[in-house]
Amino acid sequence: MSQPEFEVAIVGCGFGGMGAAIQLRRMGVESFVMVDREEDLGGTWHVNRYPGLAVDIASLTYSYSFEPNPYWSHLYARGHELKEYANHVAEKYDLRRHMRFGISVEKAHFNEEGNFWTLHPKGKAPITARVLILATGFLSQPHTPDIEGIDTFKGKVIHTADWDGNYPLENKRAAVIGTGATAVQLIPTIAPELKQLDVYQRTPIWVTPKVDTSIPKVVQNLFAKLPITQKSARLISSGILETIMVAGVLHNEKLPVLTRTMEKVCKAHMARTIKDKTLREKLTPNYSFGCKRPTFSNTYYPTFNRDNVELVTDSIARIEEDAIVTVDGKRREIDTLILATGFDLWEENFPAFEVVGRNQRNLGEWWRSQGFKAYQGVAIPGFPNLFSLASPYAYNGLSFFSTIEGQMKHINRCLGEMIGRQAETFEVTEEANEAFVAQMKEKVQKSLFIHGQCGGSNSYYFNQHGEATLLRPTSTVSGMLAQQHFPIEAYQFS
Ligand code: NAP
């Protein structure tokens, strides 16, 4: 085959993939296909349906800046609203006709003779495209813990990323394993329904109070009629987040007081809601605020005061067919096992499936042997015509939408140049990639990830070698400018 079927193939129909598709349409590229292993669009917001699901970045900021939604019900929208917003975006930008669902890609390889990518979906015909955009997200491979006996459990097992809404929780004896951001939303929501809830905590999480409120109809109407008002509110909300991030995390070397203040806020929040000192001690993290994604909730701590809720901090020794046994020999019977155990990021998701570039360079093997790196968090040398949106240094930890919009600018600049030059390939140079990564590593040196007490945080911000290679250690604004104005010589076109 000399010509590929499509100009572009996008893997992932979440907000990242849809942002890339909108960018393609803006550039006049209509020959593209979007595939997703799920049966509908929305990515994270299609897959996650657990009780209590809501955003943890204010909705004014957690949405495309060019497609504001005036009708968010709360400051922090509920999960289903995000799914509805995703549907709205797909309809408005006419993306659905490009989408194919139930396509689980197992491998992608670059054909050097024809200069195109071939996707190999499980049980389906290959798909070819000149350019490949990987928009598979960071938190998309659910982690099932490797606990002895977990396969022998006879009751119901539910992972939070595969919630079974038809399974009644009423009067069940359940265990939740994990106390990350997901568990913090889930636990207070389901505890009142259950007969008993045992929460197995390995690493506590910092929890601040949540300042949330419903957005009155009159404000929603104002946002709809006068978009400048919503834009201004977005600016304020983003500005607050940005200031906390830049001052507290990126410049932690100079301002460690900020993260310590946040720890005090969390401790005071706990003291207000939990009288039992031992319980408070168990729930208090021993690592600095921000080493691991913190969260907020007004209902998480009080839930542990309930008679039907027990916090278990002894390690799990094994799971039996109707119980969890901890290392102290205690056996707690359950009929429902809820895994709020997060996602495999470094082992399973970088990349999400086998990606083979020029000279048989295997992306997963290369990242593991050469270090996790990607130019501007999107391009990797040896992988022509590839934008990998969920790469090391792509996301700065705030609104994922600013990452997406930055990447749209990057695609515009690089692909626009390729089209203008009538080239068949683009490829980032080794030199540009190395220089970018060196710059990121230097910036990390000033951050909380070096100056904080992050040992013991078990944070996915750090890779398996303990290096903070996930987050881009720059402000949103400077990241956005870099995506728009990077030197085009970083790429070779042919
Ligand atoms: P997570 O933060 O990775 O938490 C997973 C939890 O499972 C941790 O407490 C972990 O303990 C525990 N765990 C894993 N394996 C275990 C084992 N073998 N034994 C005992 N405990 C085990 O995952 P998550 O809570 O699903 O959250 C992931 C991310 O999703 C968040 O950081 C956030 O970025 C995002 N999120 C966003 C929202 C939102 O926007 N609304 C909501 C929820 C989540 P260790 O810490 O000891 O590993």
Coordinates of C-alpha atoms and ligand atoms in Angstrom, one line a residue:
M1 CA 0.0 0.0 0.0
S2 CA 1.5 3.4 -0.9
Q3 CA -1.1 5.8 0.4
P4 CA -2.7 5.6 3.8
E5 CA -6.5 5.5 4.3
F6 CA -6.6 8.7 6.4
E7 CA -4.5 11.8 6.9
V8 CA -4.8 11.4 10.6
A9 CA -5.9 8.8 13.1
I10 CA -6.7 9.7 16.7
V11 CA -6.7 7.1 19.4
G12 CA -9.0 8.2 22.2
C13 CA -12.4 9.9 22.1
G14 CA -12.0 11.8 25.4
F15 CA -11.5 15.5 25.7
G16 CA -7.8 15.2 24.5
G17 CA -8.8 13.4 21.3
M18 CA -11.7 15.7 20.7
G19 CA -9.5 18.8 21.2
A20 CA -7.1 17.4 18.6
A21 CA -10.0 16.7 16.2
I22 CA -11.3 20.2 16.6
Q23 CA -7.9 21.5 15.8
L24 CA -7.7 19.4 12.6
R25 CA -11.0 20.7 11.5
R26 CA -9.9 24.3 12.1
M27 CA -6.9 23.5 9.8
G28 CA -9.2 22.1 7.1
V29 CA -8.1 18.5 7.7
E30 CA -11.2 16.4 7.2
S31 CA -9.7 13.0 6.5
F32 CA -9.4 11.7 10.0
V33 CA -10.7 8.9 12.1
M34 CA -11.1 8.7 15.8
V35 CA -11.1 5.3 17.6
D36 CA -11.8 4.3 21.1
R37 CA -12.0 0.9 22.9
E38 CA -15.1 2.1 24.8
E39 CA -18.6 2.1 23.3
D40 CA -19.1 5.8 23.5
L41 CA -17.1 9.1 23.7
G42 CA -16.0 11.0 26.8
G43 CA -12.9 9.1 28.0
T44 CA -12.5 9.4 31.7
W45 CA -16.0 10.9 32.0
H46 CA -17.5 8.0 30.2
V47 CA -15.6 5.3 32.1
N48 CA -15.9 6.7 35.6
R49 CA -19.5 6.5 36.9
Y50 CA -18.9 5.8 40.6
P51 CA -21.2 7.4 43.2
G52 CA -20.0 10.8 44.2
L53 CA -18.0 11.5 41.0
A54 CA -17.4 15.2 40.5
V55 CA -14.6 17.4 39.1
D56 CA -11.9 18.6 41.4
I57 CA -10.9 21.7 39.3
A58 CA -13.5 24.4 39.2
S59 CA -15.7 23.9 36.2
L60 CA -15.2 27.4 35.0
T61 CA -11.6 26.3 34.3
Y62 CA -12.2 22.6 33.6
S63 CA -13.7 23.0 30.1
Y64 CA -12.4 24.2 26.8
S65 CA -11.9 28.0 26.9
F66 CA -13.4 28.3 23.4
E67 CA -16.5 26.3 24.4
P68 CA -17.7 27.6 27.7
N69 CA -20.7 25.9 29.3
P70 CA -22.8 28.5 31.1
Y71 CA -25.0 25.9 32.7
W72 CA -22.7 24.0 35.2
S73 CA -24.9 23.2 38.2
H74 CA -22.1 23.7 40.8
L75 CA -18.7 25.4 41.1
Y76 CA -17.5 21.8 40.8
A77 CA -19.7 20.0 38.3
R78 CA -20.9 16.5 38.9
G79 CA -19.5 13.7 36.7
H80 CA -22.6 13.2 34.5
E81 CA -22.4 16.9 33.5
L82 CA -18.9 16.4 32.1
K83 CA -20.2 13.5 30.0
E84 CA -23.1 15.7 28.8
Y85 CA -20.6 18.4 28.0
A86 CA -18.5 15.9 26.0
N87 CA -21.6 14.9 24.0
H88 CA -22.4 18.6 23.3
V89 CA -18.8 19.3 22.1
A90 CA -18.9 16.2 19.8
E91 CA -22.3 17.3 18.3
K92 CA -21.4 21.0 17.9
Y93 CA -18.0 20.3 16.2
D94 CA -19.5 17.4 14.2
L95 CA -17.0 14.9 15.5
R96 CA -19.3 11.8 15.9
R97 CA -19.2 10.9 12.3
H98 CA -15.4 10.5 12.6
M99 CA -15.7 8.2 15.6
R100 CA -15.5 4.4 15.7
F101 CA -16.1 2.7 19.0
G102 CA -15.2 -0.8 20.4
I103 CA -11.8 -0.6 18.7
S104 CA -9.1 -1.7 21.0
V105 CA -5.7 -0.9 19.5
E106 CA -3.0 -3.4 20.4
K107 CA -0.1 -2.0 18.3
A108 CA 0.8 0.9 16.1
H109 CA 3.8 0.8 13.8
F110 CA 5.4 3.3 11.4
N111 CA 5.8 2.1 7.8
E112 CA 9.1 3.7 6.7
E113 CA 8.6 3.0 3.0
G114 CA 5.2 4.7 2.8
N115 CA 5.7 7.2 5.7
F116 CA 2.5 6.3 7.5
W117 CA 1.2 4.6 10.6
T118 CA -0.7 1.4 10.8
L119 CA -3.0 0.7 13.8
H120 CA -3.7 -2.9 14.6
P121 CA -7.0 -3.2 16.6
K122 CA -7.9 -6.4 18.3
G123 CA -10.0 -8.6 16.0
K124 CA -10.5 -5.8 13.4
A125 CA -8.9 -4.8 10.2
P126 CA -5.8 -2.5 10.4
I127 CA -6.3 1.3 10.0
T128 CA -3.6 3.4 8.2
A129 CA -3.0 7.1 8.6
R130 CA -0.2 9.6 7.7
V131 CA -0.2 11.0 11.2
L132 CA -1.1 9.4 14.5
I133 CA -2.3 11.2 17.5
L134 CA -2.3 9.2 20.8
A135 CA -4.9 10.7 23.1
T136 CA -5.3 7.7 25.5
G137 CA -5.1 9.8 28.7
F138 CA -2.9 9.3 31.7
L139 CA -5.3 7.4 34.0
S140 CA -6.8 4.9 31.7
Q141 CA -5.4 1.5 32.7
P142 CA -7.3 0.5 36.0
H143 CA -4.9 -1.0 38.6
T144 CA -6.0 -4.3 40.2
P145 CA -3.8 -4.8 43.2
D146 CA -1.7 -8.0 43.3
I147 CA -3.0 -9.2 46.7
E148 CA -2.8 -12.8 47.6
G149 CA -6.1 -14.6 47.2
I150 CA -7.9 -11.7 45.4
D151 CA -9.0 -14.1 42.6
T152 CA -10.6 -16.4 45.2
F153 CA -13.0 -13.8 46.5
K154 CA -16.5 -15.1 46.0
G155 CA -18.4 -11.9 46.5
K156 CA -18.8 -8.9 44.1
V157 CA -15.7 -7.1 43.0
I158 CA -16.0 -3.6 41.6
H159 CA -13.3 -1.3 40.4
T160 CA -14.2 2.3 40.6
A161 CA -13.3 2.7 36.9
D162 CA -15.9 0.0 36.0
W163 CA -18.7 0.8 38.3
D164 CA -21.8 -1.5 38.3
G165 CA -24.7 0.8 38.8
N166 CA -27.1 -2.2 38.9
Y167 CA -25.5 -3.7 41.9
P168 CA -27.4 -2.7 45.1
L169 CA -25.2 -1.6 47.9
E170 CA -27.9 -1.5 50.5
N171 CA -27.1 -3.5 53.6
K172 CA -23.9 -4.9 52.1
R173 CA -20.7 -5.4 54.1
A174 CA -18.2 -3.8 51.9
A175 CA -14.5 -3.0 51.8
V176 CA -12.9 -0.2 49.9
I177 CA -9.2 -0.6 49.2
G178 CA -7.5 2.7 48.5
T179 CA -7.8 6.3 49.8
G180 CA -6.9 8.4 46.8
A181 CA -9.0 11.2 45.3
T182 CA -11.6 8.7 44.0
A183 CA -12.1 7.0 47.4
V184 CA -12.5 10.4 49.0
Q185 CA -15.5 11.1 46.8
L186 CA -16.9 7.6 46.9
I187 CA -16.7 6.7 50.6
P188 CA -19.0 9.4 52.0
T189 CA -21.5 8.8 49.3
I190 CA -21.9 5.0 49.8
A191 CA -21.3 4.7 53.6
P192 CA -24.9 5.6 54.6
E193 CA -26.3 2.8 52.4
L194 CA -24.0 0.0 53.6
K195 CA -24.4 -2.2 56.7
Q196 CA -20.6 -2.0 57.2
L197 CA -17.7 -0.3 55.4
D198 CA -14.1 -1.1 56.0
V199 CA -11.7 1.3 54.5
Y200 CA -8.2 -0.1 53.8
Q201 CA -5.7 2.8 53.8
R202 CA -2.1 2.3 52.9
T203 CA -1.1 6.0 52.4
P204 CA -3.3 8.8 53.8
I205 CA -4.3 11.7 51.6
W206 CA -4.2 15.4 52.4
V207 CA -7.8 16.7 52.3
T208 CA -8.7 20.4 52.4
P209 CA -12.2 21.8 53.0
K210 CA -14.3 22.0 49.9
V211 CA -15.7 25.4 49.0
D212 CA -18.5 24.4 46.6
T213 CA -21.9 25.9 45.8
S214 CA -24.6 25.5 43.3
I215 CA -24.6 28.1 40.6
P216 CA -28.0 29.9 40.6
K217 CA -30.0 30.0 37.4
V218 CA -29.7 33.8 37.3
V219 CA -25.9 33.5 37.2
Q220 CA -26.1 30.7 34.6
N221 CA -28.3 33.0 32.5
L222 CA -25.9 35.9 32.9
F223 CA -23.0 33.6 31.7
A224 CA -25.1 32.6 28.7
K225 CA -26.1 36.2 27.8
L226 CA -22.9 38.0 28.7
P227 CA -20.0 35.5 28.0
I228 CA -17.5 38.1 29.2
T229 CA -18.8 37.6 32.8
Q230 CA -18.0 33.8 32.6
K231 CA -14.6 34.6 31.0
S232 CA -13.7 36.9 33.8
A233 CA -14.8 34.3 36.4
R234 CA -12.7 31.7 34.6
L235 CA -9.7 34.1 34.7
I236 CA -10.0 34.5 38.4
S237 CA -10.5 30.8 39.1
S238 CA -7.5 29.9 36.9
G239 CA -5.4 32.7 38.4
I240 CA -5.9 31.4 41.9
L241 CA -4.9 27.8 40.9
E242 CA -2.0 29.1 39.0
T243 CA -0.7 31.2 41.9
I244 CA -0.9 28.2 44.3
M245 CA 0.9 26.0 41.8
V246 CA 3.6 28.4 40.8
A247 CA 4.4 29.7 44.3
G248 CA 3.8 26.5 46.4
V249 CA 4.9 23.7 44.1
L250 CA 7.3 25.1 41.4
H251 CA 9.1 27.6 43.7
N252 CA 8.9 25.5 46.8
E253 CA 12.6 26.0 47.3
K254 CA 11.8 29.7 48.1
L255 CA 8.3 29.4 49.6
P256 CA 8.1 26.1 51.5
V257 CA 5.8 28.0 53.9
L258 CA 2.9 27.7 51.5
T259 CA 2.7 23.9 51.5
R260 CA 3.2 23.8 55.2
T261 CA 0.2 26.3 55.6
M262 CA -1.9 23.9 53.5
E263 CA -1.0 21.0 55.8
K264 CA -2.1 23.1 58.8
V265 CA -5.4 23.9 57.0
C266 CA -6.0 20.1 56.4
K267 CA -5.1 19.3 60.0
A268 CA -7.5 22.0 61.4
H269 CA -10.2 20.6 59.0
M270 CA -9.6 17.2 60.5
A271 CA -9.6 18.4 64.1
R272 CA -12.9 20.2 63.5
T273 CA -14.5 17.0 62.2
I274 CA -12.9 14.1 64.1
K275 CA -12.7 14.0 67.9
D276 CA -10.7 10.8 68.1
K277 CA -7.0 11.6 68.3
T278 CA -5.8 8.1 67.2
L279 CA -8.1 8.3 64.2
R280 CA -6.8 11.7 63.3
E281 CA -3.2 10.4 63.5
K282 CA -4.0 7.5 61.3
L283 CA -5.5 9.8 58.7
T284 CA -2.6 12.3 58.7
P285 CA -0.1 11.9 55.9
N286 CA 3.7 11.9 56.7
Y287 CA 4.7 13.5 53.4
S288 CA 4.4 17.1 52.2
F289 CA 1.2 18.5 50.9
G290 CA 1.3 18.4 47.1
C291 CA 3.8 15.5 46.7
K292 CA 0.8 13.5 45.8
R293 CA -2.4 14.9 44.3
P294 CA -4.3 16.3 47.3
T295 CA -8.1 16.6 47.3
F296 CA -10.9 18.3 49.1
S297 CA -14.1 17.2 50.8
N298 CA -16.3 18.3 53.7
T299 CA -17.7 14.8 54.1
Y300 CA -14.7 12.4 53.9
Y301 CA -13.4 12.9 57.5
P302 CA -16.8 12.9 59.2
T303 CA -17.6 9.6 57.6
F304 CA -15.0 7.9 59.8
N305 CA -17.1 8.9 62.8
R306 CA -19.9 6.7 61.7
D307 CA -20.6 3.5 63.6
N308 CA -20.7 1.4 60.4
V309 CA -17.3 2.7 59.1
E310 CA -13.9 1.4 60.2
L311 CA -10.5 2.7 59.0
V312 CA -8.1 -0.1 58.7
T313 CA -4.4 0.8 58.5
D314 CA -2.8 -2.6 59.1
S315 CA -1.5 -4.0 55.8
I316 CA -3.6 -6.6 54.0
A317 CA -2.1 -10.1 54.3
R318 CA -4.5 -11.9 52.0
I319 CA -8.1 -11.9 50.7
E320 CA -10.2 -15.0 51.3
E321 CA -13.4 -16.0 49.6
D322 CA -15.5 -14.0 52.1
A323 CA -13.1 -11.8 54.0
I324 CA -10.0 -9.7 54.1
V325 CA -7.3 -10.7 56.5
T326 CA -4.7 -8.2 57.8
V327 CA -1.2 -8.8 58.9
D328 CA -2.2 -8.7 62.6
G329 CA -4.4 -11.8 61.8
K330 CA -7.7 -10.0 62.0
R331 CA -10.3 -11.3 59.6
R332 CA -13.1 -8.9 58.5
E333 CA -15.9 -10.5 56.6
I334 CA -17.3 -8.8 53.5
D335 CA -19.6 -9.5 50.5
T336 CA -18.5 -6.6 48.3
L337 CA -14.9 -5.6 47.5
I338 CA -14.5 -2.2 46.0
L339 CA -11.1 -1.4 44.4
A340 CA -10.4 2.3 44.5
T341 CA -6.9 1.4 43.7
G342 CA -6.3 3.9 40.8
F343 CA -4.4 3.3 37.6
D344 CA -1.2 1.8 36.3
L345 CA 0.6 4.8 34.9
W346 CA 4.3 4.1 34.5
E347 CA 4.1 0.3 33.8
E348 CA 1.0 0.0 31.6
N349 CA 0.3 3.5 30.2
F350 CA 3.6 4.8 28.8
P351 CA 2.5 4.0 26.2
A352 CA -1.0 2.5 26.4
F353 CA -0.1 -0.1 23.7
E354 CA 2.9 -1.1 21.7
V355 CA 4.2 1.7 19.5
V356 CA 7.0 1.0 17.1
G357 CA 8.6 3.8 15.2
R358 CA 11.5 4.3 12.8
N359 CA 14.3 1.6 12.9
Q360 CA 12.0 -0.6 15.0
R361 CA 12.3 1.8 18.0
N362 CA 9.8 0.6 20.5
L363 CA 8.4 3.5 22.5
G364 CA 7.9 1.6 25.8
E365 CA 11.3 0.0 25.7
W366 CA 13.0 3.3 24.7
W367 CA 11.3 5.2 27.5
R368 CA 12.3 2.5 30.0
S369 CA 15.9 2.4 28.9
Q370 CA 16.6 6.0 27.9
G371 CA 14.3 7.8 30.5
F372 CA 10.8 9.1 30.2
K373 CA 11.0 12.1 27.9
A374 CA 9.0 13.9 25.2
Y375 CA 9.6 17.2 23.5
Q376 CA 7.0 19.7 24.9
G377 CA 5.3 16.6 26.2
V378 CA 4.1 15.6 22.8
A379 CA 6.8 14.5 20.4
I380 CA 9.5 11.8 20.6
P381 CA 12.6 11.4 18.3
G382 CA 12.4 8.2 16.2
F383 CA 8.6 8.5 16.0
P384 CA 7.8 10.5 12.9
N385 CA 4.3 11.8 12.4
L386 CA 3.3 11.1 16.0
F387 CA 1.8 13.3 18.6
S388 CA 1.6 11.5 21.9
L389 CA -0.6 13.7 24.1
A390 CA -0.3 11.7 27.3
S391 CA 3.5 11.8 27.5
P392 CA 6.0 12.7 30.2
Y393 CA 6.0 16.5 30.9
A394 CA 2.7 17.0 29.0
Y395 CA 0.5 18.0 31.9
N396 CA 1.3 20.6 34.6
G397 CA -1.1 19.3 37.2
L398 CA -3.8 21.9 36.9
S399 CA -6.7 21.9 34.4
F400 CA -6.2 19.2 31.8
F401 CA -8.0 21.5 29.4
S402 CA -5.1 24.0 29.4
T403 CA -2.8 21.0 28.5
I404 CA -5.1 20.1 25.7
E405 CA -5.4 23.6 24.3
G406 CA -1.6 24.0 24.5
Q407 CA -1.3 20.7 22.5
M408 CA -3.8 22.0 20.0
K409 CA -1.5 24.9 19.4
H410 CA 1.5 22.6 19.0
I411 CA -0.4 20.5 16.5
N412 CA -1.4 23.6 14.6
R413 CA 2.2 24.8 14.4
C414 CA 3.9 21.5 13.5
L415 CA 1.2 20.0 11.2
G416 CA 0.6 23.4 9.6
E417 CA 4.3 23.6 8.7
M418 CA 4.2 20.1 7.3
I419 CA 1.2 20.9 5.2
G420 CA 2.7 24.2 4.1
R421 CA 5.9 22.5 3.0
Q422 CA 4.0 19.7 1.4
A423 CA 6.2 17.3 3.4
E424 CA 5.3 13.7 4.2
T425 CA 6.9 13.5 7.6
F426 CA 7.8 15.5 10.6
E427 CA 10.1 14.3 13.4
V428 CA 11.5 16.0 16.4
T429 CA 15.2 16.0 16.6
E430 CA 17.1 14.2 19.4
E431 CA 18.9 17.5 20.2
A432 CA 15.6 19.5 20.7
N433 CA 14.2 16.7 22.8
E434 CA 17.3 16.4 25.0
A435 CA 17.6 20.2 25.4
F436 CA 13.9 20.4 26.4
V437 CA 14.2 17.6 28.9
A438 CA 17.4 19.1 30.4
Q439 CA 15.4 22.3 30.9
M440 CA 12.5 20.5 32.6
K441 CA 14.9 18.6 34.9
E442 CA 16.6 21.9 35.9
K443 CA 13.2 23.4 36.8
V444 CA 12.2 20.4 38.8
Q445 CA 15.2 21.0 41.1
K446 CA 13.5 24.1 42.5
S447 CA 10.2 22.4 43.1
L448 CA 8.3 20.7 45.9
F449 CA 9.2 17.3 44.3
I450 CA 12.8 17.9 45.4
H451 CA 12.5 20.2 48.4
G452 CA 9.4 18.6 50.0
Q453 CA 9.3 15.4 52.0
C454 CA 7.9 13.2 49.3
G455 CA 9.3 9.9 50.4
G456 CA 6.5 7.6 51.4
S457 CA 3.9 9.5 49.4
N458 CA 3.5 6.7 46.8
S459 CA 2.7 9.3 44.3
Y460 CA 2.2 8.7 40.6
Y461 CA 3.9 12.0 39.9
F462 CA 7.1 10.0 40.4
N463 CA 8.2 7.2 38.0
Q464 CA 9.5 3.8 39.1
H465 CA 13.0 5.2 39.6
G466 CA 11.7 8.0 41.9
E467 CA 12.0 10.8 39.3
A468 CA 9.4 13.4 38.9
T469 CA 9.0 13.1 35.2
L470 CA 5.2 13.2 34.9
L471 CA 4.3 16.9 35.4
R472 CA 5.6 19.8 33.3
P473 CA 7.2 22.0 35.9
T474 CA 6.2 25.3 34.3
S475 CA 3.2 27.6 34.7
T476 CA 0.2 27.1 32.5
V477 CA 0.9 30.4 30.7
S478 CA 4.6 29.7 29.9
G479 CA 3.6 26.2 28.8
M480 CA 1.0 27.6 26.5
L481 CA 3.4 30.1 25.0
A482 CA 6.0 27.4 24.5
Q483 CA 3.5 25.2 22.6
Q484 CA 2.7 28.2 20.3
H485 CA 6.2 29.6 19.7
F486 CA 8.7 26.7 20.0
P487 CA 11.5 26.9 17.3
I488 CA 10.2 25.1 14.3
E489 CA 13.8 23.8 13.8
A490 CA 13.1 21.4 16.6
Y491 CA 11.5 19.4 13.8
Q492 CA 12.8 17.9 10.6
F493 CA 10.4 17.8 7.7
S494 CA 10.8 15.6 4.7
Ligands
NAP1 P1 -4.9 6.9 43.3 O1 -4.8 8.3 43.6 O2 -3.8 6.3 42.5 O3 -5.2 6.1 44.6 C1 -5.2 4.7 44.6 C2 -5.3 4.3 46.0 O4 -5.3 2.8 46.0 C3 -4.1 4.7 46.9 O5 -4.6 5.1 48.1 C4 -3.2 3.5 46.9 O6 -2.4 3.5 48.0 C5 -4.3 2.4 47.0 N1 -3.7 1.1 46.6 C6 -3.3 0.8 45.4 N2 -2.8 -0.5 45.4 C7 -3.0 -0.9 46.6 C8 -2.7 -2.1 47.3 N3 -2.1 -3.1 46.7 N4 -2.9 -2.2 48.6 C9 -3.5 -1.2 49.3 N5 -3.8 0.0 48.7 C10 -3.5 0.1 47.4 O7 -6.2 6.7 42.4 P2 -7.6 7.4 42.4 O8 -8.0 7.7 43.7 O9 -8.4 6.7 41.4 O10 -7.2 8.8 41.8 C11 -6.4 8.9 40.6 C12 -6.4 10.3 40.1 O11 -7.6 10.5 39.4 C13 -6.4 11.4 41.1 O12 -5.1 11.7 41.6 C14 -7.0 12.6 40.4 O13 -6.0 13.2 39.6 C15 -7.9 11.9 39.5 N6 -9.3 12.0 40.0 C16 -9.9 13.1 39.7 C17 -11.1 13.3 40.2 C18 -11.8 14.5 39.7 O14 -11.4 15.3 39.0 N7 -13.0 14.6 40.2 C19 -11.7 12.4 41.0 C20 -11.1 11.3 41.3 C21 -9.8 11.1 40.8 P3 -0.9 4.1 47.9 O15 -1.2 5.6 47.9 O16 -0.2 3.6 49.1 O17 -0.3 3.6 46.6

